[in-house]
PDB file of C-alpha atoms in Angstrom:
ATOM      1  CA  MET A 875     -78.803 -33.948 -34.479  1.00 41.00           C
ATOM      2  CA  PHE A 876     -80.390 -33.078 -31.175  1.00 41.00           C
ATOM      3  CA  SER A 877     -81.688 -30.011 -29.528  1.00 46.00           C
ATOM      4  CA  ASN A 878     -79.635 -28.693 -26.641  1.00 47.00           C
ATOM      5  CA  SER A 879     -82.388 -29.319 -24.212  1.00 46.00           C
ATOM      6  CA  PHE A 880     -81.548 -31.928 -21.359  1.00 41.00           C
ATOM      7  CA  ILE A 881     -82.505 -32.725 -17.915  1.00 42.00           C
ATOM      8  CA  LEU A 882     -80.264 -34.007 -15.019  1.00 39.00           C
ATOM      9  CA  LEU A 883     -81.596 -37.265 -13.413  1.00 39.00           C
ATOM     10  CA  ASN A 884     -79.205 -38.743 -10.978  1.00 44.00           C
ATOM     11  CA  TYR A 885     -76.317 -36.756 -12.278  1.00 42.00           C
ATOM     12  CA  GLN A 886     -77.046 -38.521 -15.866  1.00 43.00           C
ATOM     13  CA  PRO A 887     -77.680 -35.968 -18.697  1.00 51.00           C
ATOM     14  CA  ILE A 888     -80.929 -37.052 -20.725  1.00 55.00           C
ATOM     15  CA  VAL A 889     -80.699 -35.526 -24.139  1.00 66.00           C
ATOM     16  CA  TYR A 890     -84.039 -35.323 -26.032  1.00 73.00           C
ATOM     17  CA  CYS A 891     -84.537 -35.715 -29.820  1.00 78.00           C
ATOM     18  CA  ASP A 892     -86.643 -32.916 -30.705  1.00 80.00           C
ATOM     19  CA  VAL A 893     -85.549 -32.210 -34.256  1.00 83.00           C
ATOM     20  CA  ALA A 894     -85.362 -34.570 -37.116  1.00 82.00           C
ATOM     21  CA  GLU A 895     -82.268 -36.799 -37.667  1.00 82.00           C
ATOM     22  CA  ASN A 896     -80.726 -38.240 -40.616  1.00 84.00           C
ATOM     23  CA  TRP A 897     -82.264 -41.606 -41.513  1.00 86.00           C
ATOM     24  CA  GLN A 898     -84.808 -41.233 -38.759  1.00 83.00           C
ATOM     25  CA  VAL A 899     -87.519 -43.780 -38.673  1.00 85.00           C
ATOM     26  CA  SER A 900     -89.222 -43.239 -35.405  1.00 86.00           C
ATOM     27  CA  PHE A 901     -91.039 -40.305 -33.752  1.00 90.00           C
ATOM     28  CA  GLN A 902     -89.220 -37.463 -32.175  1.00 90.00           C
ATOM     29  CA  ASP A 903     -89.443 -37.423 -28.341  1.00 90.00           C
ATOM     30  CA  PRO A 904     -92.784 -36.065 -27.149  1.00 92.00           C
ATOM     31  CA  ALA A 905     -93.064 -32.902 -25.095  1.00 93.00           C
ATOM     32  CA  THR A 906     -96.813 -32.632 -24.782  1.00 93.00           C
ATOM     33  CA  PRO A 907     -99.651 -35.040 -23.476  1.00 93.00           C
ATOM     34  CA  ILE A 908    -101.032 -34.908 -26.930  1.00 93.00           C
ATOM     35  CA  MET A 909     -97.904 -36.270 -28.633  1.00 94.00           C
ATOM     36  CA  GLU A 910     -97.518 -38.766 -25.907  1.00 93.00           C
ATOM     37  CA  GLY A 911    -101.051 -39.978 -26.684  1.00 93.00           C
ATOM     38  CA  ILE A 912    -100.255 -40.126 -30.547  1.00 94.00           C
ATOM     39  CA  ILE A 913     -97.187 -42.207 -29.889  1.00 93.00           C
ATOM     40  CA  ASN A 914     -98.931 -44.672 -27.526  1.00 93.00           C
ATOM     41  CA  LEU A 915    -101.829 -45.094 -30.076  1.00 93.00           C
ATOM     42  CA  HIS A 916     -99.100 -45.798 -32.772  1.00 93.00           C
ATOM     43  CA  HIS A 917     -97.597 -48.470 -30.763  1.00 92.00           C
ATOM     44  CA  ASP A 918    -100.928 -49.950 -29.978  1.00 91.00           C
ATOM     45  CA  LEU A 919    -101.958 -50.147 -33.557  1.00 92.00           C
ATOM     46  CA  MET A 920     -98.639 -51.731 -34.628  1.00 93.00           C
ATOM     47  CA  PHE A 921     -99.399 -54.591 -32.369  1.00 91.00           C
ATOM     48  CA  PHE A 922    -102.725 -55.376 -34.392  1.00 91.00           C
ATOM     49  CA  ILE A 923    -100.786 -54.793 -37.606  1.00 93.00           C
ATOM     50  CA  VAL A 924     -98.137 -57.263 -36.780  1.00 95.00           C
ATOM     51  CA  VAL A 925    -100.744 -59.948 -35.581  1.00 92.00           C
ATOM     52  CA  VAL A 926    -102.874 -59.458 -38.584  1.00 92.00           C
ATOM     53  CA  SER A 927     -99.865 -59.497 -40.969  1.00 95.00           C
ATOM     54  CA  ILE A 928     -98.479 -62.776 -39.508  1.00 96.00           C
ATOM     55  CA  PHE A 929    -101.921 -64.398 -39.693  1.00 92.00           C
ATOM     56  CA  VAL A 930    -102.517 -63.480 -43.154  1.00 92.00           C
ATOM     57  CA  SER A 931     -98.955 -64.207 -44.363  1.00 95.00           C
ATOM     58  CA  TRP A 932     -99.577 -67.784 -42.656  1.00 93.00           C
ATOM     59  CA  MET A 933    -102.968 -68.151 -44.565  1.00 88.00           C
ATOM     60  CA  LEU A 934    -101.385 -67.359 -47.747  1.00 90.00           C
ATOM     61  CA  ALA A 935     -98.485 -69.790 -47.428  1.00 90.00           C
ATOM     62  CA  ARG A 936    -100.796 -72.512 -46.020  1.00 86.00           C
ATOM     63  CA  THR A 937    -103.095 -72.071 -49.151  1.00 82.00           C
ATOM     64  CA  LEU A 938    -100.174 -71.912 -51.582  1.00 83.00           C
ATOM     65  CA  TRP A 939     -98.705 -75.234 -50.081  1.00 82.00           C
ATOM     66  CA  HIS A 940    -101.790 -77.216 -49.863  1.00 78.00           C
ATOM     67  CA  PHE A 941    -103.376 -76.115 -53.270  1.00 77.00           C
ATOM     68  CA  ASP A 942    -100.104 -77.024 -55.026  1.00 74.00           C
ATOM     69  CA  LYS A 943    -100.692 -79.984 -57.468  1.00 73.00           C
ATOM     70  CA  ALA A 944     -97.680 -81.846 -56.130  1.00 76.00           C
ATOM     71  CA  GLN A 945     -99.280 -81.836 -52.529  1.00 72.00           C
ATOM     72  CA  ASN A 946    -102.874 -82.519 -53.478  1.00 73.00           C
ATOM     73  CA  ILE A 947    -103.760 -84.159 -56.827  1.00 74.00           C
ATOM     74  CA  HIS A 948    -107.484 -83.920 -56.157  1.00 73.00           C
ATOM     75  CA  ALA A 949    -108.819 -80.385 -55.534  1.00 68.00           C
ATOM     76  CA  SER A 950    -110.997 -79.833 -52.560  1.00 68.00           C
ATOM     77  CA  SER A 951    -114.783 -79.650 -53.341  1.00 70.00           C
ATOM     78  CA  LEU A 952    -115.538 -77.207 -50.545  1.00 68.00           C
ATOM     79  CA  SER A 953    -116.902 -73.864 -52.018  1.00 70.00           C
ATOM     80  CA  HIS A 954    -117.965 -72.092 -48.818  1.00 75.00           C
ATOM     81  CA  GLY A 955    -118.248 -72.498 -44.898  1.00 78.00           C
ATOM     82  CA  THR A 956    -120.788 -70.315 -42.751  1.00 85.00           C
ATOM     83  CA  PHE A 957    -118.660 -70.595 -39.523  1.00 86.00           C
ATOM     84  CA  ILE A 958    -115.290 -69.308 -41.391  1.00 84.00           C
ATOM     85  CA  GLU A 959    -117.245 -66.469 -43.052  1.00 86.00           C
ATOM     86  CA  VAL A 960    -118.866 -65.306 -39.744  1.00 90.00           C
ATOM     87  CA  VAL A 961    -115.287 -65.431 -38.220  1.00 88.00           C
ATOM     88  CA  TRP A 962    -113.604 -63.398 -40.877  1.00 86.00           C
ATOM     89  CA  THR A 963    -116.370 -60.723 -40.837  1.00 91.00           C
ATOM     90  CA  VAL A 964    -116.831 -60.411 -36.929  1.00 94.00           C
ATOM     91  CA  THR A 965    -113.148 -60.435 -36.061  1.00 91.00           C
ATOM     92  CA  PRO A 966    -112.208 -57.358 -38.147  1.00 90.00           C
ATOM     93  CA  ALA A 967    -115.163 -55.654 -36.800  1.00 93.00           C
ATOM     94  CA  ILE A 968    -114.158 -56.249 -33.289  1.00 92.00           C
ATOM     95  CA  ILE A 969    -110.694 -55.118 -33.978  1.00 91.00           C
ATOM     96  CA  LEU A 970    -112.051 -51.995 -35.422  1.00 91.00           C
ATOM     97  CA  LEU A 971    -114.122 -51.326 -32.297  1.00 92.00           C
ATOM     98  CA  ILE A 972    -111.099 -51.889 -29.969  1.00 90.00           C
ATOM     99  CA  ILE A 973    -109.028 -49.423 -31.944  1.00 91.00           C
ATOM    100  CA  ALA A 974    -111.794 -46.770 -32.173  1.00 91.00           C
ATOM    101  CA  VAL A 975    -111.957 -46.170 -28.354  1.00 90.00           C
ATOM    102  CA  PRO A 976    -108.422 -44.759 -27.950  1.00 89.00           C
ATOM    103  CA  SER A 977    -108.673 -43.162 -31.289  1.00 92.00           C
ATOM    104  CA  PHE A 978    -111.742 -41.188 -30.556  1.00 91.00           C
ATOM    105  CA  SER A 979    -110.478 -40.229 -26.905  1.00 89.00           C
ATOM    106  CA  LEU A 980    -107.317 -38.897 -28.585  1.00 91.00           C
ATOM    107  CA  LEU A 981    -109.071 -36.924 -31.227  1.00 89.00           C
ATOM    108  CA  TYR A 982    -111.294 -35.360 -28.675  1.00 89.00           C
ATOM    109  CA  ALA A 983    -108.370 -34.402 -26.596  1.00 87.00           C
ATOM    110  CA  MET A 984    -106.530 -32.835 -29.602  1.00 87.00           C
ATOM    111  CA  ASP A 985    -109.811 -30.779 -30.331  1.00 85.00           C
ATOM    112  CA  GLU A 986    -110.436 -29.523 -26.731  1.00 83.00           C
ATOM    113  CA  ILE A 987    -109.243 -26.172 -25.683  1.00 81.00           C
ATOM    114  CA  ILE A 988    -108.751 -26.344 -21.857  1.00 82.00           C
ATOM    115  CA  SER A 989    -109.324 -22.707 -20.483  1.00 83.00           C
ATOM    116  CA  PRO A 990    -106.034 -21.236 -22.013  1.00 88.00           C
ATOM    117  CA  ALA A 991    -104.019 -19.128 -19.942  1.00 91.00           C
ATOM    118  CA  ILE A 992    -102.395 -17.667 -23.036  1.00 93.00           C
ATOM    119  CA  THR A 993    -103.534 -17.069 -26.642  1.00 94.00           C
ATOM    120  CA  ILE A 994    -100.961 -16.615 -29.553  1.00 95.00           C
ATOM    121  CA  LYS A 995    -102.095 -15.777 -33.052  1.00 96.00           C
ATOM    122  CA  THR A 996     -99.987 -17.289 -35.806  1.00 95.00           C
ATOM    123  CA  LEU A 997    -100.180 -16.006 -39.408  1.00 96.00           C
ATOM    124  CA  GLY A 998     -98.468 -17.657 -42.434  1.00 95.00           C
ATOM    125  CA  HIS A 999     -97.096 -15.610 -45.280  1.00 95.00           C
ATOM    126  CA  GLN A1000     -95.026 -16.363 -48.333  1.00 92.00           C
ATOM    127  CA  TRP A1001     -92.813 -17.312 -46.833  1.00 92.00           C
ATOM    128  CA  TYR A1002     -92.423 -16.698 -43.101  1.00 94.00           C
ATOM    129  CA  TRP A1003     -94.480 -16.571 -39.941  1.00 96.00           C
ATOM    130  CA  SER A1004     -96.023 -13.720 -37.996  1.00 96.00           C
ATOM    131  CA  TYR A1005     -96.898 -14.075 -34.257  1.00 96.00           C
ATOM    132  CA  GLU A1006     -99.103 -11.865 -31.952  1.00 95.00           C
ATOM    133  CA  TYR A1007     -99.428 -12.015 -28.221  1.00 94.00           C
ATOM    134  CA  SER A1008    -102.678 -10.186 -27.824  1.00 89.00           C
ATOM    135  CA  ASP A1009    -102.795 -10.841 -24.047  1.00 89.00           C
ATOM    136  CA  TYR A1010    -100.260  -8.264 -23.527  1.00 89.00           C
ATOM    137  CA  THR A1011    -100.138  -4.538 -24.475  1.00 86.00           C
ATOM    138  CA  ASN A1012     -97.712  -1.793 -23.781  1.00 82.00           C
ATOM    139  CA  ASN A1013     -98.378   1.797 -22.839  1.00 80.00           C
ATOM    140  CA  SER A1014     -99.591   2.592 -26.502  1.00 82.00           C
ATOM    141  CA  ASP A1015    -101.963  -0.217 -26.155  1.00 83.00           C
ATOM    142  CA  GLU A1016     -99.937  -2.239 -28.767  1.00 85.00           C
ATOM    143  CA  ALA A1017     -99.710  -5.935 -28.596  1.00 88.00           C
ATOM    144  CA  ILE A1018     -96.617  -7.997 -29.022  1.00 90.00           C
ATOM    145  CA  THR A1019     -96.205  -8.761 -32.660  1.00 92.00           C
ATOM    146  CA  PHE A1020     -93.002  -9.968 -34.657  1.00 93.00           C
ATOM    147  CA  ASP A1021     -92.111 -11.689 -37.756  1.00 94.00           C
ATOM    148  CA  SER A1022     -90.109 -15.061 -37.695  1.00 95.00           C
ATOM    149  CA  TYR A1023     -87.892 -15.515 -40.827  1.00 95.00           C
ATOM    150  CA  MET A1024     -85.469 -18.375 -41.437  1.00 95.00           C
ATOM    151  CA  VAL A1025     -81.737 -17.585 -40.710  1.00 94.00           C
ATOM    152  CA  PRO A1026     -79.827 -17.834 -43.978  1.00 92.00           C
ATOM    153  CA  GLU A1027     -77.034 -20.568 -43.962  1.00 90.00           C
ATOM    154  CA  GLU A1028     -74.329 -18.169 -44.142  1.00 90.00           C
ATOM    155  CA  ASP A1029     -75.408 -16.321 -40.956  1.00 89.00           C
ATOM    156  CA  LEU A1030     -75.966 -19.536 -38.818  1.00 89.00           C
ATOM    157  CA  GLU A1031     -73.840 -19.721 -35.619  1.00 88.00           C
ATOM    158  CA  LEU A1032     -72.176 -22.746 -33.978  1.00 87.00           C
ATOM    159  CA  GLY A1033     -74.658 -25.252 -33.018  1.00 84.00           C
ATOM    160  CA  GLN A1034     -77.746 -23.730 -35.108  1.00 86.00           C
ATOM    161  CA  LEU A1035     -79.370 -25.928 -37.585  1.00 90.00           C
ATOM    162  CA  ARG A1036     -79.624 -25.313 -41.261  1.00 90.00           C
ATOM    163  CA  LEU A1037     -83.166 -24.503 -42.617  1.00 91.00           C
ATOM    164  CA  LEU A1038     -84.624 -24.727 -39.146  1.00 92.00           C
ATOM    165  CA  GLU A1039     -83.110 -21.832 -37.232  1.00 93.00           C
ATOM    166  CA  VAL A1040     -85.237 -18.520 -37.098  1.00 94.00           C
ATOM    167  CA  ASP A1041     -84.416 -14.884 -36.137  1.00 92.00           C
ATOM    168  CA  ASN A1042     -87.360 -14.540 -33.821  1.00 93.00           C
ATOM    169  CA  ARG A1043     -88.554 -17.615 -31.720  1.00 93.00           C
ATOM    170  CA  LEU A1044     -91.905 -18.256 -30.502  1.00 95.00           C
ATOM    171  CA  VAL A1045     -91.499 -18.249 -26.638  1.00 95.00           C
ATOM    172  CA  VAL A1046     -93.986 -20.045 -24.485  1.00 95.00           C
ATOM    173  CA  PRO A1047     -93.913 -21.101 -20.730  1.00 96.00           C
ATOM    174  CA  VAL A1048     -93.960 -24.729 -19.555  1.00 95.00           C
ATOM    175  CA  ASN A1049     -96.881 -26.408 -17.808  1.00 93.00           C
ATOM    176  CA  THR A1050     -99.187 -23.835 -19.037  1.00 93.00           C
ATOM    177  CA  HIS A1051    -102.352 -24.322 -21.315  1.00 93.00           C
ATOM    178  CA  ILE A1052    -101.857 -22.248 -24.507  1.00 94.00           C
ATOM    179  CA  ARG A1053    -104.192 -21.683 -27.325  1.00 94.00           C
ATOM    180  CA  VAL A1054    -102.614 -20.993 -30.720  1.00 95.00           C
ATOM    181  CA  ILE A1055    -104.981 -19.510 -33.248  1.00 95.00           C
ATOM    182  CA  VAL A1056    -103.864 -20.157 -36.849  1.00 96.00           C
ATOM    183  CA  SER A1057    -104.502 -18.366 -40.254  1.00 95.00           C
ATOM    184  CA  ALA A1058    -102.765 -17.275 -43.498  1.00 95.00           C
ATOM    185  CA  ALA A1059    -102.570 -14.000 -45.255  1.00 92.00           C
ATOM    186  CA  ASP A1060    -102.125 -15.293 -48.749  1.00 91.00           C
ATOM    187  CA  VAL A1061    -102.208 -18.980 -49.576  1.00 93.00           C
ATOM    188  CA  LEU A1062    -102.654 -22.329 -47.607  1.00 95.00           C
ATOM    189  CA  HIS A1063     -99.771 -23.163 -45.009  1.00 95.00           C
ATOM    190  CA  SER A1064     -99.725 -25.606 -42.186  1.00 95.00           C
ATOM    191  CA  TRP A1065     -98.166 -24.926 -38.794  1.00 96.00           C
ATOM    192  CA  ALA A1066     -96.615 -28.102 -37.591  1.00 95.00           C
ATOM    193  CA  VAL A1067     -94.280 -29.015 -34.686  1.00 94.00           C
ATOM    194  CA  PRO A1068     -93.715 -32.786 -34.546  1.00 93.00           C
ATOM    195  CA  SER A1069     -92.460 -32.836 -30.766  1.00 93.00           C
ATOM    196  CA  LEU A1070     -95.589 -30.881 -29.638  1.00 93.00           C
ATOM    197  CA  GLY A1071     -98.065 -33.087 -31.615  1.00 92.00           C
ATOM    198  CA  ILE A1072     -99.426 -30.087 -33.537  1.00 93.00           C
ATOM    199  CA  LYS A1073    -100.182 -29.724 -37.105  1.00 94.00           C
ATOM    200  CA  CYS A1074    -102.856 -26.960 -37.618  1.00 93.00           C
ATOM    201  CA  ASP A1075    -103.756 -25.771 -41.335  1.00 94.00           C
ATOM    202  CA  ALA A1076    -103.370 -21.997 -42.027  1.00 95.00           C
ATOM    203  CA  ILE A1077    -106.222 -21.030 -44.367  1.00 95.00           C
ATOM    204  CA  PRO A1078    -106.695 -17.449 -45.577  1.00 94.00           C
ATOM    205  CA  GLY A1079    -110.078 -15.926 -44.290  1.00 92.00           C
ATOM    206  CA  ARG A1080    -110.414 -18.702 -41.661  1.00 94.00           C
ATOM    207  CA  LEU A1081    -109.227 -19.094 -38.081  1.00 93.00           C
ATOM    208  CA  ASN A1082    -108.277 -22.609 -36.864  1.00 94.00           C
ATOM    209  CA  GLN A1083    -107.092 -23.239 -33.408  1.00 93.00           C
ATOM    210  CA  THR A1084    -105.158 -25.817 -31.560  1.00 92.00           C
ATOM    211  CA  SER A1085    -103.674 -25.943 -27.963  1.00 92.00           C
ATOM    212  CA  MET A1086    -100.491 -27.130 -26.332  1.00 92.00           C
ATOM    213  CA  PHE A1087     -99.344 -27.918 -22.987  1.00 94.00           C
ATOM    214  CA  VAL A1088     -95.494 -28.070 -22.931  1.00 94.00           C
ATOM    215  CA  LYS A1089     -94.176 -30.326 -20.178  1.00 93.00           C
ATOM    216  CA  ARG A1090     -90.416 -29.618 -20.210  1.00 92.00           C
ATOM    217  CA  GLU A1091     -88.096 -26.704 -21.429  1.00 92.00           C
ATOM    218  CA  GLY A1092     -86.399 -26.887 -24.771  1.00 90.00           C
ATOM    219  CA  LEU A1093     -86.162 -26.103 -28.236  1.00 92.00           C
ATOM    220  CA  TYR A1094     -88.838 -27.546 -30.605  1.00 94.00           C
ATOM    221  CA  TYR A1095     -88.328 -27.388 -34.490  1.00 94.00           C
ATOM    222  CA  GLY A1096     -91.093 -27.492 -37.101  1.00 93.00           C
ATOM    223  CA  GLN A1097     -91.840 -26.502 -40.628  1.00 93.00           C
ATOM    224  CA  CYS A1098     -94.655 -25.520 -42.889  1.00 94.00           C
ATOM    225  CA  SER A1099     -96.211 -28.928 -43.893  1.00 93.00           C
ATOM    226  CA  GLU A1100     -98.602 -27.535 -46.767  1.00 92.00           C
ATOM    227  CA  ILE A1101     -96.827 -26.754 -50.161  1.00 93.00           C
ATOM    228  CA  CYS A1102     -97.210 -23.118 -50.335  1.00 91.00           C
ATOM    229  CA  GLY A1103     -94.808 -22.004 -53.251  1.00 90.00           C
ATOM    230  CA  ILE A1104     -91.484 -21.976 -54.323  1.00 93.00           C
ATOM    231  CA  ASN A1105     -89.865 -21.283 -50.800  1.00 92.00           C
ATOM    232  CA  HIS A1106     -92.422 -23.753 -49.045  1.00 93.00           C
ATOM    233  CA  GLY A1107     -89.107 -25.444 -47.521  1.00 90.00           C
ATOM    234  CA  PHE A1108     -87.771 -22.262 -46.194  1.00 94.00           C
ATOM    235  CA  MET A1109     -90.235 -21.128 -43.428  1.00 94.00           C
ATOM    236  CA  PRO A1110     -89.289 -22.999 -40.282  1.00 94.00           C
ATOM    237  CA  ILE A1111     -90.990 -22.911 -36.910  1.00 95.00           C
ATOM    238  CA  LEU A1112     -89.050 -22.701 -33.849  1.00 94.00           C
ATOM    239  CA  VAL A1113     -90.780 -22.868 -30.392  1.00 95.00           C
ATOM    240  CA  GLU A1114     -88.803 -22.244 -27.312  1.00 94.00           C
ATOM    241  CA  ALA A1115     -90.323 -23.505 -24.103  1.00 94.00           C
ATOM    242  CA  VAL A1116     -88.953 -21.784 -21.010  1.00 94.00           C
ATOM    243  CA  SER A1117     -89.709 -21.509 -17.154  1.00 94.00           C
ATOM    244  CA  LEU A1118     -92.631 -19.237 -16.302  1.00 93.00           C
ATOM    245  CA  PRO A1119     -90.109 -16.590 -14.675  1.00 93.00           C
ATOM    246  CA  ASN A1120     -88.186 -16.554 -17.684  1.00 94.00           C
ATOM    247  CA  TYR A1121     -91.034 -16.091 -19.820  1.00 94.00           C
ATOM    248  CA  ILE A1122     -92.431 -13.043 -17.896  1.00 93.00           C
ATOM    249  CA  THR A1123     -88.899 -11.515 -18.257  1.00 94.00           C
ATOM    250  CA  TRP A1124     -89.178 -12.054 -21.932  1.00 93.00           C
ATOM    251  CA  ILE A1125     -92.631 -10.620 -22.185  1.00 93.00           C
ATOM    252  CA  TYR A1126     -91.487  -7.651 -20.150  1.00 91.00           C
ATOM    253  CA  ASN A1127     -88.491  -7.002 -22.466  1.00 90.00           C
ATOM    254  CA  LYS A1128     -90.673  -7.298 -25.548  1.00 88.00           C
ATOM    255  CA  LEU A1129     -93.174  -4.520 -24.071  1.00 86.00           C
ATOM    256  CA  ASP A1130     -90.154  -2.387 -23.615  1.00 81.00           C
ATOM    257  CA  ASP A1131     -89.012  -2.493 -27.172  1.00 71.00           C
TER     258      ASP A1131
END
């Protein structure tokens, strides 16, 4: 299953994976710089994991082979070695230092809020989400607010995804710094959208914040990722990234409602 977001490059359609697939192993395609950084860090760490795994497996196999009675009747009298002990202490420390540099850089970037042009408030309920665009008000000085419920299976239209479609999507513009303030009204929730690299806990009585900078138009699916009760699996998140003119039109229509 793929979202219907695509881009034409040399007349060849490129379809992005912005929703979970059956038997999926890898990440969804990134749509923000943060998610790109997460995937790159994962690939970098996999290099170290593979190298260490091969080396440790080789050491175990070599140990089993040489310490077998059929290979060596007389056991070695070696009890310790200063050089090897220094090597297996210093080498992991160096590897951790190498890993720490990109890790800290990514963590800092995930926590940084860069002069947001738009602020959106997200409130988790049992079992739906509420959104508020407090930057815009109508003639009655009321902000844009709406609830987002999952579309029941019997009401789905052709092309919509089961357990992931909502009646009111969170619409955001592309190439814009957006701050998302997350909280909850009752119990713990978590606002998570994998393609955007976002997972922010929604805690009653506390405001958490995260940011996103969506680089391409499309539909990005997520779900509550904190067990919050019997209908935990039925409060999906659907972020629709559109061009700035379309976003302005959507805001204008919402203010007229």
